[in-house]
PDB file of C-alpha atoms in Angstrom:
ATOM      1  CA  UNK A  19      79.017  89.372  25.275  1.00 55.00           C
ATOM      2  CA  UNK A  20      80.269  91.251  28.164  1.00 61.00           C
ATOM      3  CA  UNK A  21      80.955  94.376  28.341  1.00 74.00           C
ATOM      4  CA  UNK A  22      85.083  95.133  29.885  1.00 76.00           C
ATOM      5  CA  UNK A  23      83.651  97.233  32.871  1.00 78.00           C
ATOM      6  CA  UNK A  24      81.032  94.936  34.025  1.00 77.00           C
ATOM      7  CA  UNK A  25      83.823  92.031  33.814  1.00 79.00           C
ATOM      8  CA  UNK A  26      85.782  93.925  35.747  1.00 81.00           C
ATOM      9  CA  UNK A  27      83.596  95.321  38.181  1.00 83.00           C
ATOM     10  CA  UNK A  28      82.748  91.230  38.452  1.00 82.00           C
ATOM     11  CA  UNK A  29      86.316  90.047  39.357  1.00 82.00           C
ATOM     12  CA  UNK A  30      86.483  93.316  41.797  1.00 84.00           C
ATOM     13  CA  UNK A  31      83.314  92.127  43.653  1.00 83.00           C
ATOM     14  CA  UNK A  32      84.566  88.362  43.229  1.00 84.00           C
ATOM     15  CA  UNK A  33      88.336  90.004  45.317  1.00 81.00           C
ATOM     16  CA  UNK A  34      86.312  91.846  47.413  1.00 80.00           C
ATOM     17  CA  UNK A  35      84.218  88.767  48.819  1.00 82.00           C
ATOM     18  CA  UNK A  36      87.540  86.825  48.909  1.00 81.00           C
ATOM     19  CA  UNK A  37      89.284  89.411  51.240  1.00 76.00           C
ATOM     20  CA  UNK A  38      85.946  89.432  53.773  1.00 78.00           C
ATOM     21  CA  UNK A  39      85.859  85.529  53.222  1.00 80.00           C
ATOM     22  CA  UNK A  40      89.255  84.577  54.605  1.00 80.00           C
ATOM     23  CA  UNK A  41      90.302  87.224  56.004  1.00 76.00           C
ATOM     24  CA  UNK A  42      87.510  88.018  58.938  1.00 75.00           C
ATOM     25  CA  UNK A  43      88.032  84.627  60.161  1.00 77.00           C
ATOM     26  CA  UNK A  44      91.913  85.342  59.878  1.00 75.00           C
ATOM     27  CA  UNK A  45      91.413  88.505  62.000  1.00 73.00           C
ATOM     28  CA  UNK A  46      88.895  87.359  64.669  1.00 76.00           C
ATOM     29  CA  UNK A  47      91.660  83.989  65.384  1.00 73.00           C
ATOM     30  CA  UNK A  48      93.910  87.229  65.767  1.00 72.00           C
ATOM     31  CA  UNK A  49      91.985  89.013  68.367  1.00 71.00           C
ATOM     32  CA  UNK A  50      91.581  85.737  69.909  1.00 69.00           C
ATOM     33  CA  UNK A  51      95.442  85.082  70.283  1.00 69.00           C
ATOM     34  CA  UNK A  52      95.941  88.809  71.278  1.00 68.00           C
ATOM     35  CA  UNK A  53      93.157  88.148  74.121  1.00 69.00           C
ATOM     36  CA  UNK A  54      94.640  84.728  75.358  1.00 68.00           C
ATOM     37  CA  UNK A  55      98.108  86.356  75.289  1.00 75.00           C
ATOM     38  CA  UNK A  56      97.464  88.800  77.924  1.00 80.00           C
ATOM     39  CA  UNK A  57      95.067  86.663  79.982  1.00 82.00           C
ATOM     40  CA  UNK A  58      97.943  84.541  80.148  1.00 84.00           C
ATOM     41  CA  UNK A  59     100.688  87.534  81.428  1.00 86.00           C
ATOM     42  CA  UNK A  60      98.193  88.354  83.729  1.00 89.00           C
ATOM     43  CA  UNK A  61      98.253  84.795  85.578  1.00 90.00           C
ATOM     44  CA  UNK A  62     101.984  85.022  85.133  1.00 92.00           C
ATOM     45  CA  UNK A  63     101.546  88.156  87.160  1.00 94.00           C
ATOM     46  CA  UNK A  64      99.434  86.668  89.935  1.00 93.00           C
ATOM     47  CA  UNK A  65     101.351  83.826  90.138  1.00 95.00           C
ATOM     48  CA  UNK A  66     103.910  85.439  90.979  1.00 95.00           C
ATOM     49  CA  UNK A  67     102.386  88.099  93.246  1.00 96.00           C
ATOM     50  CA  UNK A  68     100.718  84.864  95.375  1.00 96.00           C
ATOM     51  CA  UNK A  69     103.767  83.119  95.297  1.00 97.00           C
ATOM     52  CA  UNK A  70     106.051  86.095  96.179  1.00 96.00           C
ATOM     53  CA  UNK A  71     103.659  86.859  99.520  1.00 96.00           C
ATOM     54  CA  UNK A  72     103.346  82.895 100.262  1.00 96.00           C
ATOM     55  CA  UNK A  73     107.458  82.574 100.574  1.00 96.00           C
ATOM     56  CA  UNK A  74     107.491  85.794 102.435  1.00 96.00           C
ATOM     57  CA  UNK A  75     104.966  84.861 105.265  1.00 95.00           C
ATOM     58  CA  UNK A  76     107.017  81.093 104.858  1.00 95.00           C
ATOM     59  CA  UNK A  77     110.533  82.062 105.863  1.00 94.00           C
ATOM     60  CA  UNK A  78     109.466  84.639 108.261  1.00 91.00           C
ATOM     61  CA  UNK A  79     109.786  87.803 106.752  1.00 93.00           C
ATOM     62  CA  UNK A  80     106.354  88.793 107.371  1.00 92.00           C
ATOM     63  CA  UNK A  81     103.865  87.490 109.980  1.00 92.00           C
ATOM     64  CA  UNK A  82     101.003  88.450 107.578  1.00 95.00           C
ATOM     65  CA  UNK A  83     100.829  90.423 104.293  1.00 95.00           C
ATOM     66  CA  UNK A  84      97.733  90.969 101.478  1.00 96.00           C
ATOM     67  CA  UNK A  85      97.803  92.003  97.810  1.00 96.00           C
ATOM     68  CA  UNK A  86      94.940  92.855  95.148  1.00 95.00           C
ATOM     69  CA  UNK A  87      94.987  91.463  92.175  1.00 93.00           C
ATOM     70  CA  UNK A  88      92.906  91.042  89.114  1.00 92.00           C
ATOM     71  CA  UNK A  89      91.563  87.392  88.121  1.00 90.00           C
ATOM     72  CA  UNK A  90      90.224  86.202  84.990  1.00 87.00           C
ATOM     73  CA  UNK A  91      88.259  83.335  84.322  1.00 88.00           C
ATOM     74  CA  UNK A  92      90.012  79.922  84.322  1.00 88.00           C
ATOM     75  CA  UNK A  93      92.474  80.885  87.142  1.00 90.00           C
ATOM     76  CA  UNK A  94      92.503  79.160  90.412  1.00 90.00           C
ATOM     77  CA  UNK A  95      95.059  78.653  93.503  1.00 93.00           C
ATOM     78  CA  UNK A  96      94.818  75.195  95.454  1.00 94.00           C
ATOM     79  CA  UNK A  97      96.903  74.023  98.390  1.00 94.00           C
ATOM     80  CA  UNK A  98      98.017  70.674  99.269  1.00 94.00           C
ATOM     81  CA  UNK A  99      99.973  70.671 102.856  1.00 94.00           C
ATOM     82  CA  UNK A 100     102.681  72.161 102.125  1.00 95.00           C
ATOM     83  CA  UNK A 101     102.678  72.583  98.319  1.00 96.00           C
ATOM     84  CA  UNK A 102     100.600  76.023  96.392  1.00 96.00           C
ATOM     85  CA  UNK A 103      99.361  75.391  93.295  1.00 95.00           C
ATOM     86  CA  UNK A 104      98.236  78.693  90.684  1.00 95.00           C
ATOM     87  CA  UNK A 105      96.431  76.865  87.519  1.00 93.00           C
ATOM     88  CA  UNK A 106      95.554  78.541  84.537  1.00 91.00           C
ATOM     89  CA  UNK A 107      93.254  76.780  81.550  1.00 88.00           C
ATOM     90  CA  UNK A 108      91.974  79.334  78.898  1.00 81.00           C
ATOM     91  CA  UNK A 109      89.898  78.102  76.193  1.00 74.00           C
ATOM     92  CA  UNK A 110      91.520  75.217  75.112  1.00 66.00           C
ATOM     93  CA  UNK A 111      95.607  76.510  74.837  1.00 74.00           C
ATOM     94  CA  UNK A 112      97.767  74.093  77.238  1.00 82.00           C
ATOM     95  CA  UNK A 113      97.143  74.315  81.402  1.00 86.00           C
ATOM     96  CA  UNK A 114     100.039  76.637  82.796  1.00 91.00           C
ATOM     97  CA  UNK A 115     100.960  75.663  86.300  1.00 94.00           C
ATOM     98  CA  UNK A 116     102.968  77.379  88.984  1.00 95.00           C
ATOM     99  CA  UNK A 117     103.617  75.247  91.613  1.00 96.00           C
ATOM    100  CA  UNK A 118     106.207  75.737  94.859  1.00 96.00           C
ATOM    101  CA  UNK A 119     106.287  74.030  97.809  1.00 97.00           C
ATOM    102  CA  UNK A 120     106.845  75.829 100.962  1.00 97.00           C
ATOM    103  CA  UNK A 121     108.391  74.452 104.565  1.00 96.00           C
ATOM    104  CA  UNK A 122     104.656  75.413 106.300  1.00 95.00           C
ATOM    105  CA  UNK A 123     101.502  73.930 105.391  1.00 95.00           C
ATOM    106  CA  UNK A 124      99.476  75.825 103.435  1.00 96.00           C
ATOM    107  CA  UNK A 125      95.493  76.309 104.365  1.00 95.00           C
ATOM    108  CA  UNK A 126      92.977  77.758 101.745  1.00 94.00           C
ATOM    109  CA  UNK A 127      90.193  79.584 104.011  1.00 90.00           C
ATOM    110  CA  UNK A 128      88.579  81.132 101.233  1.00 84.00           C
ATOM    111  CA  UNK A 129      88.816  79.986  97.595  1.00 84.00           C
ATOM    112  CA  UNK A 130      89.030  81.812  94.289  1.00 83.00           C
ATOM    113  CA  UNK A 131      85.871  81.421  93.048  1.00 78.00           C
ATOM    114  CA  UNK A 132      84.754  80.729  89.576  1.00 74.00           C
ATOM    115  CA  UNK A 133      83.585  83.471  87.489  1.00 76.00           C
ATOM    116  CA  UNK A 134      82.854  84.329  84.001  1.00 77.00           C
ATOM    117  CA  UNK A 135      84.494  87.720  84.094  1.00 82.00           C
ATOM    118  CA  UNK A 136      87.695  89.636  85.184  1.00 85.00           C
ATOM    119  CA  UNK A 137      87.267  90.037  88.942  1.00 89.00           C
ATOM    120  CA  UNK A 138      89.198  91.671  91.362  1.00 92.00           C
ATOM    121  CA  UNK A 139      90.421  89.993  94.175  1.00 93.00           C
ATOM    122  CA  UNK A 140      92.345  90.586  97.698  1.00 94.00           C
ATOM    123  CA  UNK A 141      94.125  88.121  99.407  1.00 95.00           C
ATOM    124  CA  UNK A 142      95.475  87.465 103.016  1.00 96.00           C
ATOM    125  CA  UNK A 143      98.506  85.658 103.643  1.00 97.00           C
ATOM    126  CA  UNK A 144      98.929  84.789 107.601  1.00 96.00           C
ATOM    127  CA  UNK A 145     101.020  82.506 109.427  1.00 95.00           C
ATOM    128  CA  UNK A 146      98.836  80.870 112.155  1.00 93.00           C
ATOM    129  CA  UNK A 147     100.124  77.784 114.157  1.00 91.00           C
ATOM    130  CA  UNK A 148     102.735  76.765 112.000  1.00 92.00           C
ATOM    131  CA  UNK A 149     100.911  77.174 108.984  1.00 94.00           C
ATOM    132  CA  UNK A 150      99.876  79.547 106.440  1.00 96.00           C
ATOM    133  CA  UNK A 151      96.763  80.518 105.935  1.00 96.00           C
ATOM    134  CA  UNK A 152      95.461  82.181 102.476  1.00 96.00           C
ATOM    135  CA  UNK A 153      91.961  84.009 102.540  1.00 95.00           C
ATOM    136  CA  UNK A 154      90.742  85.030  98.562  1.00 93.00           C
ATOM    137  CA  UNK A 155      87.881  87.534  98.922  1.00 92.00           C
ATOM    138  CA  UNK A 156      86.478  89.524  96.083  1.00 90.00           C
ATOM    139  CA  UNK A 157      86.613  93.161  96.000  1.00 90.00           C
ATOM    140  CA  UNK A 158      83.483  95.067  94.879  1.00 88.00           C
ATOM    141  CA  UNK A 159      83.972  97.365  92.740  1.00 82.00           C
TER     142      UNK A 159
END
């Protein structure tokens, strides 16, 4: 026969082991979510930032403009004549795309290049013979 304290100090170790059990995984999915969250209001944020200085070199505003800007790993920008395209793919959540399309054609001279950590970029936004011309070049920090 057992003894009351040992039983209990059993079913204790048994809750214990059931809290770590489920809920580690439980909290590491929530880090996760946290993580992809704000990777993903960052790209919102660049999107924005590239589109913003694209339009403004496009109706004339500016003749040329740049911005820095911080890049994490599954974002890229590609151009195709006259339409921009920001893509963002994070670890297997749905592709976010911000696409415009612009009354200039739109020339990539350098690209965002892929990387495996956050990386800050500067970019160049020029209007040369009747088109625009985007530059990416990483910053060393």
């Amino acid at each position: 026969m057992v003894s009351r304290s040992l039983e209990k100090m059993m079913l204790i170790a048994i809750g214990l082991s059931t809290v770590v059990i489920i809920g580690v995984p439980v909290l590491m999915y929530a880090i996760d979510t946290i993580s992809t969250t704000t990777q993903l209001q960052e790209a919102v944020l660049v999107a924005g930032q590239i589109h913003n200085a694209t339009r403004d070199v496009d109706t004339g505003v500016l003749n040329t403009t740049s911005i820095t800007f911080w890049v994490n790993p599954g974002l890229s920008v590609t151009a195709n004549e006259k339409t921009l395209t920001v893509l963002f793919i994070d670890n297997g959540t749905p592709a976010n795309t911000w696409a415009a399309t612009y009354s200039h054609d739109i020339i990539i001279n350098e690209p965002i290049l892929s990387h495996t950590g956050r990386v800050l970029y500067s970019a160049e936004f020029t209007l040369v013979d009747d088109s625009i011309h985007i530059t990416f070049l990483e910053v060393p920090i």
